[in-house]
Structures are given as C-alpha cells and as structure tokens.
Coordinates of C-alpha atoms in Angstrom, one line a residue:
M1 CA 79.9 158.5 68.3
T2 CA 77.9 155.4 68.8
R3 CA 80.3 153.5 66.5
H4 CA 83.3 154.6 68.7
I5 CA 81.5 153.5 71.8
R6 CA 80.8 150.1 70.3
R7 CA 84.5 149.7 69.3
A8 CA 85.6 150.7 72.8
G9 CA 83.2 148.3 74.3
L10 CA 84.3 145.5 72.0
F11 CA 87.9 146.3 72.8
C12 CA 87.2 146.2 76.5
A13 CA 85.4 142.9 76.1
L14 CA 88.4 141.5 74.2
L15 CA 90.6 142.7 77.1
L16 CA 88.3 141.0 79.6
V17 CA 88.4 137.7 77.6
A18 CA 92.2 137.9 77.4
L19 CA 92.4 138.5 81.1
L20 CA 90.1 135.5 81.8
V21 CA 92.1 133.3 79.4
N22 CA 95.4 134.4 81.1
A23 CA 93.9 133.8 84.6
A24 CA 92.8 130.3 83.5
R25 CA 96.3 129.7 82.1
V26 CA 98.0 130.8 85.2
Q27 CA 95.6 129.1 87.7
V28 CA 95.0 125.8 85.7
L29 CA 97.6 125.1 83.1
R30 CA 100.6 126.8 84.9
A31 CA 99.5 126.2 88.5
D32 CA 102.0 123.4 89.1
A33 CA 104.9 125.3 87.7
Y34 CA 104.2 128.3 89.8
D35 CA 103.6 126.2 92.9
D36 CA 107.0 124.6 92.4
N37 CA 108.8 127.8 91.7
P38 CA 111.4 128.4 94.4
A39 CA 110.5 132.1 94.4
N40 CA 106.9 131.3 95.5
R41 CA 107.0 131.5 99.3
R42 CA 103.2 131.6 99.9
D43 CA 103.0 127.9 101.0
A44 CA 106.1 128.3 103.3
I45 CA 104.7 131.5 104.8
T46 CA 101.3 129.9 105.4
R47 CA 103.0 126.7 106.8
Y48 CA 104.8 128.6 109.5
Q49 CA 102.1 131.1 110.4
Q50 CA 100.9 128.9 113.3
P51 CA 102.6 126.8 115.9
R52 CA 103.4 123.2 115.0
G53 CA 101.8 120.3 117.0
D54 CA 103.9 118.6 119.6
I55 CA 105.6 115.2 120.0
L56 CA 105.0 113.9 123.5
V57 CA 106.9 111.5 125.8
A58 CA 105.0 110.2 128.8
G59 CA 102.5 112.9 128.3
R60 CA 105.1 115.7 128.3
P61 CA 105.9 117.7 125.1
V62 CA 109.5 117.4 124.1
T63 CA 109.0 119.9 121.2
G64 CA 107.5 123.4 121.0
S65 CA 107.3 126.4 118.8
R66 CA 108.9 129.9 119.1
D67 CA 107.3 133.1 117.6
T68 CA 110.1 134.9 115.7
G69 CA 107.9 137.7 114.4
E70 CA 109.2 137.2 110.9
H71 CA 107.5 136.1 107.6
L72 CA 108.2 132.4 108.5
R73 CA 106.8 133.1 111.9
Y74 CA 107.1 130.0 114.0
E75 CA 110.3 128.0 114.5
R76 CA 110.6 124.5 116.1
T77 CA 112.0 124.2 119.6
Y78 CA 113.2 121.1 121.4
T79 CA 113.4 120.1 125.1
D80 CA 116.4 117.8 125.7
G81 CA 117.1 117.9 122.0
P82 CA 120.1 115.5 121.9
L83 CA 118.3 113.0 124.1
Y84 CA 115.3 112.7 121.9
A85 CA 116.8 113.5 118.5
P86 CA 116.7 109.8 117.4
V87 CA 113.0 109.8 118.0
T88 CA 111.8 113.3 116.9
G89 CA 114.3 114.1 114.1
F90 CA 114.3 117.7 113.1
A91 CA 111.8 120.2 111.5
S92 CA 113.7 122.9 109.7
Q93 CA 112.5 125.8 107.7
E94 CA 115.6 125.4 105.5
Y95 CA 116.3 121.6 105.4
G96 CA 112.9 120.0 105.8
T97 CA 112.0 117.2 108.2
T98 CA 113.3 113.8 109.4
L99 CA 112.1 110.8 111.5
L100 CA 108.8 111.5 113.4
E101 CA 108.8 115.1 112.3
H102 CA 108.7 113.8 108.7
T103 CA 106.4 110.8 108.9
E104 CA 103.9 112.8 111.0
D105 CA 104.4 116.1 109.3
E106 CA 100.9 116.5 107.9
L107 CA 99.3 116.0 111.3
L108 CA 101.9 118.2 113.2
S109 CA 101.6 121.0 110.6
G110 CA 97.8 120.9 110.5
T111 CA 97.5 120.0 106.8
D112 CA 96.2 116.5 107.3
P113 CA 92.6 116.3 106.0
V114 CA 91.5 114.2 109.0
L115 CA 91.9 117.3 111.2
A116 CA 89.2 119.2 109.2
P117 CA 85.8 119.3 110.9
L118 CA 84.1 118.4 107.5
P119 CA 85.4 116.9 104.3
L120 CA 86.8 119.6 101.9
W121 CA 86.0 122.2 104.6
N122 CA 89.4 123.8 104.4
D123 CA 89.3 123.9 100.6
F124 CA 86.2 126.1 100.7
T125 CA 87.1 128.2 103.7
R126 CA 90.8 128.6 103.0
S127 CA 91.3 127.9 106.7
R128 CA 94.0 125.9 108.4
N129 CA 93.6 123.5 111.3
A130 CA 95.8 123.7 114.4
G131 CA 98.5 121.1 114.3
G132 CA 97.8 117.7 116.1
D133 CA 100.0 116.0 118.6
V134 CA 102.0 112.7 118.4
V135 CA 102.1 110.6 121.6
T136 CA 105.1 108.2 121.5
T137 CA 105.7 104.9 123.3
I138 CA 109.1 106.1 124.8
D139 CA 109.7 105.5 128.5
P140 CA 111.7 108.6 129.5
A141 CA 113.5 106.8 132.3
A142 CA 114.7 104.1 129.9
Q143 CA 115.7 106.7 127.3
R144 CA 117.8 108.7 129.7
A145 CA 119.4 105.6 131.2
A146 CA 120.5 104.5 127.7
Y147 CA 121.8 107.9 126.8
E148 CA 123.7 108.4 130.0
G149 CA 125.0 104.8 129.8
L150 CA 126.6 105.4 126.4
R151 CA 127.9 108.9 127.5
S152 CA 130.6 110.0 125.0
R153 CA 131.0 106.5 123.4
K154 CA 129.7 105.9 119.9
G155 CA 126.9 103.4 119.8
A156 CA 123.1 102.8 120.1
V157 CA 120.5 101.3 122.3
A158 CA 117.0 100.0 121.4
A159 CA 114.5 98.7 124.0
V160 CA 111.1 97.2 123.3
E161 CA 108.2 95.8 125.3
P162 CA 108.2 92.1 124.2
S163 CA 104.4 91.5 124.5
T164 CA 103.4 94.5 122.4
G165 CA 106.3 95.7 120.3
R166 CA 106.2 99.2 121.9
I167 CA 109.6 100.9 121.6
L168 CA 110.6 102.1 125.0
A169 CA 114.0 103.6 124.2
L170 CA 115.8 104.6 121.0
V171 CA 119.2 106.2 121.6
S172 CA 122.0 107.1 119.3
V173 CA 125.3 108.6 120.3
P174 CA 126.9 111.0 119.3
S175 CA 123.7 113.0 119.0
Y176 CA 122.9 116.6 118.1
D177 CA 120.5 119.4 119.0
P178 CA 117.8 119.5 116.3
G179 CA 116.8 123.0 117.5
L180 CA 120.0 124.4 115.9
L181 CA 118.5 123.5 112.4
S182 CA 115.0 125.0 113.0
G183 CA 115.4 128.4 111.4
N184 CA 116.6 129.6 108.0
G185 CA 119.4 131.9 109.0
R186 CA 123.1 131.7 109.4
T187 CA 122.9 129.7 112.6
A188 CA 121.0 126.9 110.9
R189 CA 123.3 127.0 107.9
D190 CA 126.4 126.8 110.0
A191 CA 125.0 124.0 112.2
W192 CA 124.0 122.1 109.0
A193 CA 127.5 122.4 107.5
R194 CA 129.2 121.4 110.8
L195 CA 127.0 118.4 111.5
N196 CA 127.4 117.1 107.9
A197 CA 131.2 117.5 108.1
D198 CA 131.5 115.7 111.4
P199 CA 133.1 112.2 110.7
D200 CA 131.1 110.8 113.7
R201 CA 127.9 111.5 111.8
P202 CA 125.8 112.7 114.7
M203 CA 122.6 113.0 112.6
L204 CA 122.8 109.3 111.8
N205 CA 120.2 107.3 113.9
R206 CA 122.4 104.3 114.7
A207 CA 119.6 102.5 116.4
V208 CA 117.5 102.0 113.2
Q209 CA 119.5 103.4 110.3
R210 CA 122.8 101.6 110.6
T211 CA 123.5 97.9 110.6
Y212 CA 126.4 96.1 112.3
P213 CA 127.8 92.6 112.4
P214 CA 126.0 91.3 115.4
G215 CA 128.8 88.9 116.5
S216 CA 127.9 86.3 119.1
T217 CA 124.5 87.8 119.8
F218 CA 123.4 86.2 116.6
K219 CA 124.0 82.8 118.3
V220 CA 120.5 83.3 119.7
V221 CA 119.2 82.9 116.2
T222 CA 121.5 80.0 115.4
A223 CA 120.6 78.1 118.6
A224 CA 116.9 78.6 117.9
A225 CA 117.3 77.4 114.3
A226 CA 119.2 74.2 115.4
L227 CA 116.5 73.5 118.1
D228 CA 113.6 74.0 115.8
A229 CA 115.2 71.9 113.1
G230 CA 115.9 69.0 115.5
V231 CA 119.7 69.3 115.0
V232 CA 119.9 69.8 118.8
T233 CA 117.7 67.8 121.1
D234 CA 119.7 67.9 124.3
L235 CA 121.3 71.1 125.5
D236 CA 123.7 69.2 127.7
K237 CA 124.9 66.6 125.2
P238 CA 128.5 67.1 123.8
T239 CA 128.5 68.5 120.3
D240 CA 131.5 66.7 118.8
S241 CA 133.0 70.1 118.0
P242 CA 136.8 70.4 117.5
D243 CA 138.8 73.4 118.7
P244 CA 140.0 74.9 116.5
Y245 CA 137.3 74.3 113.9
P246 CA 138.4 74.0 110.2
L247 CA 136.0 75.9 108.0
P248 CA 134.5 73.4 105.5
G249 CA 136.4 73.4 102.2
T250 CA 139.1 75.7 103.4
T251 CA 142.4 75.7 105.3
T252 CA 141.2 78.4 107.6
R253 CA 140.8 77.3 111.3
L254 CA 138.3 79.1 113.5
T255 CA 139.4 79.6 117.1
N256 CA 137.7 80.7 120.4
G257 CA 138.2 83.6 122.8
S258 CA 137.6 81.3 125.7
R259 CA 138.8 77.9 126.8
G260 CA 137.0 74.6 127.2
C261 CA 135.1 74.8 124.0
E262 CA 136.2 71.5 122.4
D263 CA 133.2 69.1 122.3
A264 CA 131.3 71.5 124.6
S265 CA 127.5 71.1 125.0
V266 CA 125.2 73.8 123.5
R267 CA 124.6 75.1 127.0
E268 CA 128.3 75.4 127.8
A269 CA 129.0 76.9 124.4
F270 CA 126.2 79.5 124.7
T271 CA 127.1 80.4 128.2
W272 CA 130.8 81.0 127.4
S273 CA 130.2 82.0 123.7
C274 CA 132.2 79.3 121.9
N275 CA 132.6 80.3 118.2
T276 CA 133.6 76.8 117.1
V277 CA 130.5 75.1 118.4
F278 CA 128.1 77.5 116.9
A279 CA 129.9 77.7 113.5
K280 CA 129.6 73.9 113.3
L281 CA 126.0 74.1 114.5
G282 CA 125.1 76.5 111.7
V283 CA 126.7 74.3 109.1
D284 CA 124.9 71.2 110.5
T285 CA 121.6 73.1 110.5
G286 CA 122.0 74.1 106.9
V287 CA 121.4 77.2 104.8
A288 CA 117.6 76.5 104.3
D289 CA 116.8 76.2 108.0
M290 CA 119.1 79.0 109.1
T291 CA 117.6 81.3 106.5
A292 CA 114.0 80.4 107.5
T293 CA 114.7 81.1 111.1
A294 CA 116.5 84.4 110.4
H295 CA 113.6 85.5 108.2
A296 CA 111.1 84.6 111.0
F297 CA 113.1 86.9 113.4
G298 CA 112.9 89.7 110.9
F299 CA 116.1 89.5 108.9
N300 CA 116.0 90.4 105.2
D301 CA 112.7 92.4 105.7
G302 CA 113.1 95.8 104.0
D303 CA 109.6 97.0 104.8
V304 CA 109.9 97.7 108.5
R305 CA 108.5 101.1 109.5
V306 CA 108.1 102.4 113.1
P307 CA 106.7 104.6 111.4
F308 CA 109.9 105.9 109.8
R309 CA 112.0 103.4 107.8
V310 CA 114.3 100.9 109.6
A311 CA 117.4 99.7 107.7
R312 CA 117.2 96.1 106.5
S313 CA 119.0 93.6 108.6
T314 CA 120.5 90.9 106.5
F315 CA 121.4 87.2 106.5
D316 CA 123.0 86.0 103.3
T317 CA 121.1 83.2 101.6
T318 CA 123.7 82.4 99.0
V319 CA 126.5 81.3 101.3
D320 CA 128.7 78.2 100.9
R321 CA 129.4 76.0 104.0
A322 CA 132.4 78.0 105.1
Q323 CA 130.6 81.3 104.8
L324 CA 127.6 79.8 106.6
A325 CA 129.8 78.9 109.5
L326 CA 130.9 82.5 109.8
A327 CA 127.4 83.9 109.2
S328 CA 126.1 81.7 112.0
I329 CA 128.3 83.4 114.5
G330 CA 127.2 86.9 113.4
Q331 CA 130.1 87.6 111.0
Y332 CA 130.6 87.4 107.2
N333 CA 127.6 89.2 105.6
T334 CA 125.3 89.0 108.6
R335 CA 124.2 92.5 109.6
A336 CA 121.6 93.9 112.1
T337 CA 120.3 97.1 113.5
P338 CA 120.1 97.4 117.3
L339 CA 116.3 97.5 117.0
Q340 CA 116.4 94.1 115.1
M341 CA 118.5 92.5 117.8
A342 CA 116.2 93.9 120.5
M343 CA 113.4 92.1 118.7
V344 CA 115.4 88.9 118.7
A345 CA 115.7 89.1 122.5
A346 CA 112.0 90.0 122.7
A347 CA 111.0 86.9 120.7
V348 CA 112.8 84.7 123.3
A349 CA 111.1 86.5 126.1
S350 CA 107.6 86.3 124.7
G351 CA 107.5 82.6 124.0
G352 CA 108.7 82.7 120.4
Q353 CA 106.3 85.3 119.2
V354 CA 107.4 88.6 117.6
R355 CA 105.3 91.7 117.4
E356 CA 106.1 94.4 114.9
P357 CA 107.8 97.3 116.7
Y358 CA 106.1 100.7 116.8
L359 CA 106.9 104.2 118.2
V360 CA 103.6 106.1 118.0
E361 CA 101.0 105.2 120.6
R362 CA 98.4 107.5 119.2
T363 CA 97.8 110.9 117.5
T364 CA 95.4 113.5 118.7
R365 CA 93.9 116.9 117.6
A366 CA 95.1 120.0 119.3
G367 CA 92.1 119.8 121.7
G368 CA 93.0 116.2 122.7
G369 CA 90.5 114.3 120.6
A370 CA 91.9 111.0 119.2
V371 CA 92.8 110.9 115.5
S372 CA 94.4 107.4 115.5
T373 CA 95.7 104.7 117.9
A374 CA 98.4 102.1 117.4
G375 CA 96.0 99.2 118.0
S376 CA 97.0 95.5 117.9
R377 CA 100.2 94.9 116.0
P378 CA 100.8 92.0 113.6
M379 CA 102.5 89.0 115.2
R380 CA 104.6 86.2 113.7
R381 CA 106.2 83.1 115.2
A382 CA 110.0 83.2 115.3
M383 CA 110.4 79.8 116.9
H384 CA 108.4 77.0 118.5
P385 CA 107.3 77.8 122.1
S386 CA 109.3 74.9 123.4
T387 CA 112.4 76.3 121.7
A388 CA 111.8 79.7 123.2
L389 CA 111.5 78.1 126.7
R390 CA 115.0 76.4 126.2
M391 CA 116.4 79.7 124.8
R392 CA 115.2 81.5 128.0
E393 CA 117.2 78.9 130.0
L394 CA 120.3 79.5 127.9
M395 CA 120.1 83.3 128.2
R396 CA 119.5 83.1 131.9
D397 CA 122.6 81.0 132.3
V398 CA 124.7 83.6 130.5
V399 CA 123.6 86.3 133.1
E400 CA 123.7 84.0 136.1
K401 CA 127.0 82.3 135.5
G402 CA 128.5 83.2 132.1
T403 CA 129.8 86.2 130.2
G404 CA 126.8 88.4 131.0
T405 CA 126.9 88.6 134.8
N406 CA 127.2 92.4 134.7
A407 CA 123.6 92.5 133.5
A408 CA 122.2 90.7 136.6
I409 CA 119.5 92.6 138.5
R410 CA 118.7 91.7 142.1
G411 CA 115.2 90.3 142.5
A412 CA 114.5 90.1 138.7
V413 CA 114.9 87.3 136.1
V414 CA 117.3 88.4 133.4
G415 CA 118.5 86.7 130.3
G416 CA 121.2 87.9 127.9
K417 CA 123.8 87.2 125.3
T418 CA 127.1 88.9 124.8
G419 CA 128.9 89.6 121.5
T420 CA 132.1 91.1 120.3
A421 CA 131.9 91.7 116.5
Q422 CA 135.0 92.0 114.3
H423 CA 135.0 94.3 111.4
G424 CA 137.2 96.3 109.0
L425 CA 139.9 95.1 106.6
G426 CA 141.4 92.1 108.1
N427 CA 139.3 92.6 111.2
S428 CA 141.5 95.6 112.0
G429 CA 138.7 97.8 113.3
T430 CA 138.0 98.3 117.0
P431 CA 135.6 95.4 117.8
Y432 CA 131.9 96.3 118.4
A433 CA 130.7 95.3 121.9
W434 CA 127.2 93.9 121.9
F435 CA 124.7 92.8 124.5
V436 CA 121.1 91.7 124.0
S437 CA 118.8 90.9 126.9
W438 CA 115.4 90.8 128.5
A439 CA 114.2 91.3 132.1
Q440 CA 111.1 90.2 134.1
G441 CA 110.3 91.7 137.5
R442 CA 109.6 89.5 140.6
E443 CA 105.9 90.1 140.4
D444 CA 105.5 90.1 136.6
M445 CA 103.8 87.3 134.6
E446 CA 106.0 88.1 131.6
A447 CA 109.1 90.0 130.5
K448 CA 108.7 93.7 130.5
V449 CA 111.6 94.8 128.4
A450 CA 114.1 93.5 125.8
V451 CA 117.2 95.5 125.1
A452 CA 120.0 95.6 122.5
V453 CA 123.2 97.7 123.1
V454 CA 126.0 98.2 120.6
V455 CA 129.1 100.2 121.5
E456 CA 131.3 101.1 118.5
D457 CA 134.4 102.5 120.1
A458 CA 134.7 101.0 123.6
A459 CA 137.2 103.0 125.6
A460 CA 139.4 100.1 126.5
N461 CA 142.3 98.0 125.4
R462 CA 141.3 96.0 122.4
R463 CA 141.8 92.7 124.2
E464 CA 139.5 93.9 127.1
I465 CA 136.6 94.9 124.9
S466 CA 133.6 92.6 125.4
G467 CA 129.9 92.7 125.3
G468 CA 129.7 91.6 128.9
G469 CA 132.1 94.3 130.2
T470 CA 131.2 97.2 128.0
A471 CA 127.6 96.9 126.8
A472 CA 125.9 94.8 129.5
P473 CA 126.0 97.5 132.2
I474 CA 124.2 99.8 129.9
A475 CA 121.5 97.2 129.2
R476 CA 121.2 96.6 132.9
A477 CA 120.6 100.3 133.5
V478 CA 117.9 100.4 130.9
M479 CA 116.2 97.3 132.2
E480 CA 116.2 98.6 135.7
A481 CA 114.7 101.9 134.6
V482 CA 111.8 100.1 132.9
L483 CA 111.2 97.7 135.8
N484 CA 111.2 100.6 138.3
S485 CA 109.1 102.9 136.2
Q486 CA 106.4 100.3 135.7
D487 CA 106.4 98.9 139.2
G488 CA 107.2 102.1 141.2
P489 CA 110.3 102.7 143.2
S490 CA 111.8 99.6 144.6
T491 CA 115.2 98.0 145.4
W492 CA 116.3 95.5 142.9

C-alpha cells in the first residue's frame, strides 16, 4: 500500500513539474507568439475598458468617448470631426490610429509609464492609469476661417505664429468624419471602404502630407537668396532681364503672365510676379547659394515632426542652369507642403529667423497635472536680418499695390506673395492657386500670424485662376481671425 502511495505521489509530482514547465514555456518562451496571435483579444479588451483621454483646442475637448456596453467598451467620438480631422486623425478599434491620435496614443490611452504614480507601479498592481489629455496650439477661429474659406474646393491651409512656431490652423479639404471609423462593426468597415475608394482622398492631410509645386510663392526664397548672396543690392535697379527669357542651353523661351517685365527691377518683378526676372535671378545666384538658402528655410529636411511626420519639401540640388531657372520660380522639381510655405512667410515676418513648427502645447494627466510642455523651440537663420527687412518691403508692396490686394486688412500691416503653379503632363492640369502671407496688428510689435493657402481645383476659368483672386481671400480671413482672437473684437 505504501509503495502505491509513493508511486502516486511521484506521479503527481511529475505532473506538477510538467505543469510548471509548460506554464514557463507558455509565459516565457511563447509569450510573444501568444501576445501577437490575432485571436488574443485581452490587450484590446483592456485597452478599450476605459475612456480615452481628450485632445483639446483652446481648452475645449474636440474628442470624447462613448460607452457601447460591449467587450470593446469605449469608442472614440469627435466634435466637429471634419474640421479638426487634419489635427486629431482617427482612433479606430479596427484600423488603428493616425496623426495626434497616433503620436500621443500612449498618453491618451493611459499606457504611458509617465502617468504611473511610481515607477513599475502598474506592473505590480496590474492597474491602468486614466488617459491623459493633449492640449493643442490650434486657434479655433483661424481653423474655422480656413475650413469655411476653402468650402468645397480641394486644398489646404497652414497658419503659424512666426515668433514661436505654434501652429494656429491646419486644414485639409475635402475632409472626413473620423468618428465613422471609431468602432469595429459594419459602419466602420463601410466608411473605411468608401473613404479609401474616394479619388479625392479625404483622409490625406494635404497641409502636411502632400507636396505641391509652389509656383511664384517660391520667389520669396529666390529673392532672399539673391539678396543674401549680394547678387541684388538695389531693389529698384533694372535687372537686365529679357522678355521672353531663353532658358540657358536650350531653345525654350520663358514668358510672363503680366506685362512690363522686360528689364524690370526686383521690386517691380516681385510685385507683379515676373517669371523671367526671377528665373534669371536664380541662375545668376547659382545652384550653391540657392540650395543653401532653400535648406535654411527648411527644404530637403526629412525629419520635421509636429509631432507627426511632415512630408519633405524639396529643392533639387543636381539641376543644370535651365532647370535651375525653372526651379527658382517654383516649378521643375521644386515641391513644398503648405506648412513649409507658411514657415517661409514666417521667416520673413520674424526678421529672418525660423522656429520649428509644433502642434502640441502641453500634455496633462486626467486630473490636469502637467506631463510635458512644448518649451522653447530650436531656431535657425533663414536669411540675414537686413534681407528679411527688404523682403518685408517687397511682400507689403504685393498686398498694397500688386497681385495680392485681396489680402489687405484695414488697420493691419500685411505682406504676401501670390503664386499660380503649373502641373501635369505638358502643364495640362488645372493650375494650383497659392498665397503666402503674414499680418501684424496696429498695436503689435511683431507679426502674429503667417499663412499659406493652396487651392487645387479653383472653380474658375483656367485663365482666371490666380493666387491673388482664389487663395488670397482665404488667407485674409485666417489672418483676420487670428488678429481678432488675440486682440479682442475690433474693426479691421
């Protein structure tokens, strides 16, 4: 009998050892495989068992959470979803996260270790912190002015505060309601299929994720390069520029959209946007100096984050003289995001200095305690201060007596530059209408806002499409919104 008990005990011990070995195998050796198994929904269930933190604009949440009563309990909701979609992105139980919902996901979902009261606290207690909040830099009045200004036209608007780099508006049209993608049912799947099949690509953030030929708005960079390099010393001196201008080494002759460009001064050429003058000016400045200035403004920088990634704006460094002429008027391979062109205008407005743009002012715990703040942003010099001063003169002339008069604001100092960018095979596409600008209120010591607007499909006759007629009124509305929201109601 004792022998049988011993054998039974030994057998039980072996079973216990086998159980421990298998548990170790499952929990240690096979842990990653089970964690990654699509059938394992434990993490997803835990993730959605509590409300997500909010994204705030001017202290007001533009996001929320809805209790569905299901296993994946809380779904994301959005206030004015299409208006703020280029800022928030979406948080979907089925399709993941984008934009701020993605870059700030750990904080919003409560998994960020900085939210724990003590290091490794959650590992020991198996608890989960409430999601934190993300406070953005967006000015709601500027955001709405940009969105309503574009209305049903494809395009984008970016606005920044020149002295800090704070992003005040980020709009892309057509937009979409991110709330339609929040769940994991048929509604979300149908919305996902419809949005991805839409040829207008409403989920594309045109303000930061798409680059365009900037057209004549790039003449701001070309003029700054020529002034910094000493190629231009007198803005009112004739430039000895022919009209039309034969592109170096080719039989192609570049023409202008306006009259009076032959031998025009830089001031006249900038005010009336003479292609021939600035093509020749880019060639005279040379590839090296043009490239250096473009780099200083932010072109060819692939590491810009706001905090989500911004597409790289490009200035080709391998061009010949004919290609350089075209690149210097914002054509050929020159490409820019609206945010990049807003930073070009901001550099002029802030005395030649460029601060890195940013979208998150601070992050907080659910109770309001600070987790992080934006702090002082890195700064670089895009041009000499004396060059910036003369560029301010040129941009003011455009608004006061040139192609950008539609951007003028009564009682404010406004500078701008229009652009009409050709694109498509043989320039067959509907031209893009551009406008970049900055504005300074009557009582302000410095410019308060810099704006870039691009309209892809201007609703007008092809010959009537222009940055001054199509994009400038949108920029004006955004600038007025910022000046009024910062200074209080007033008559401009």
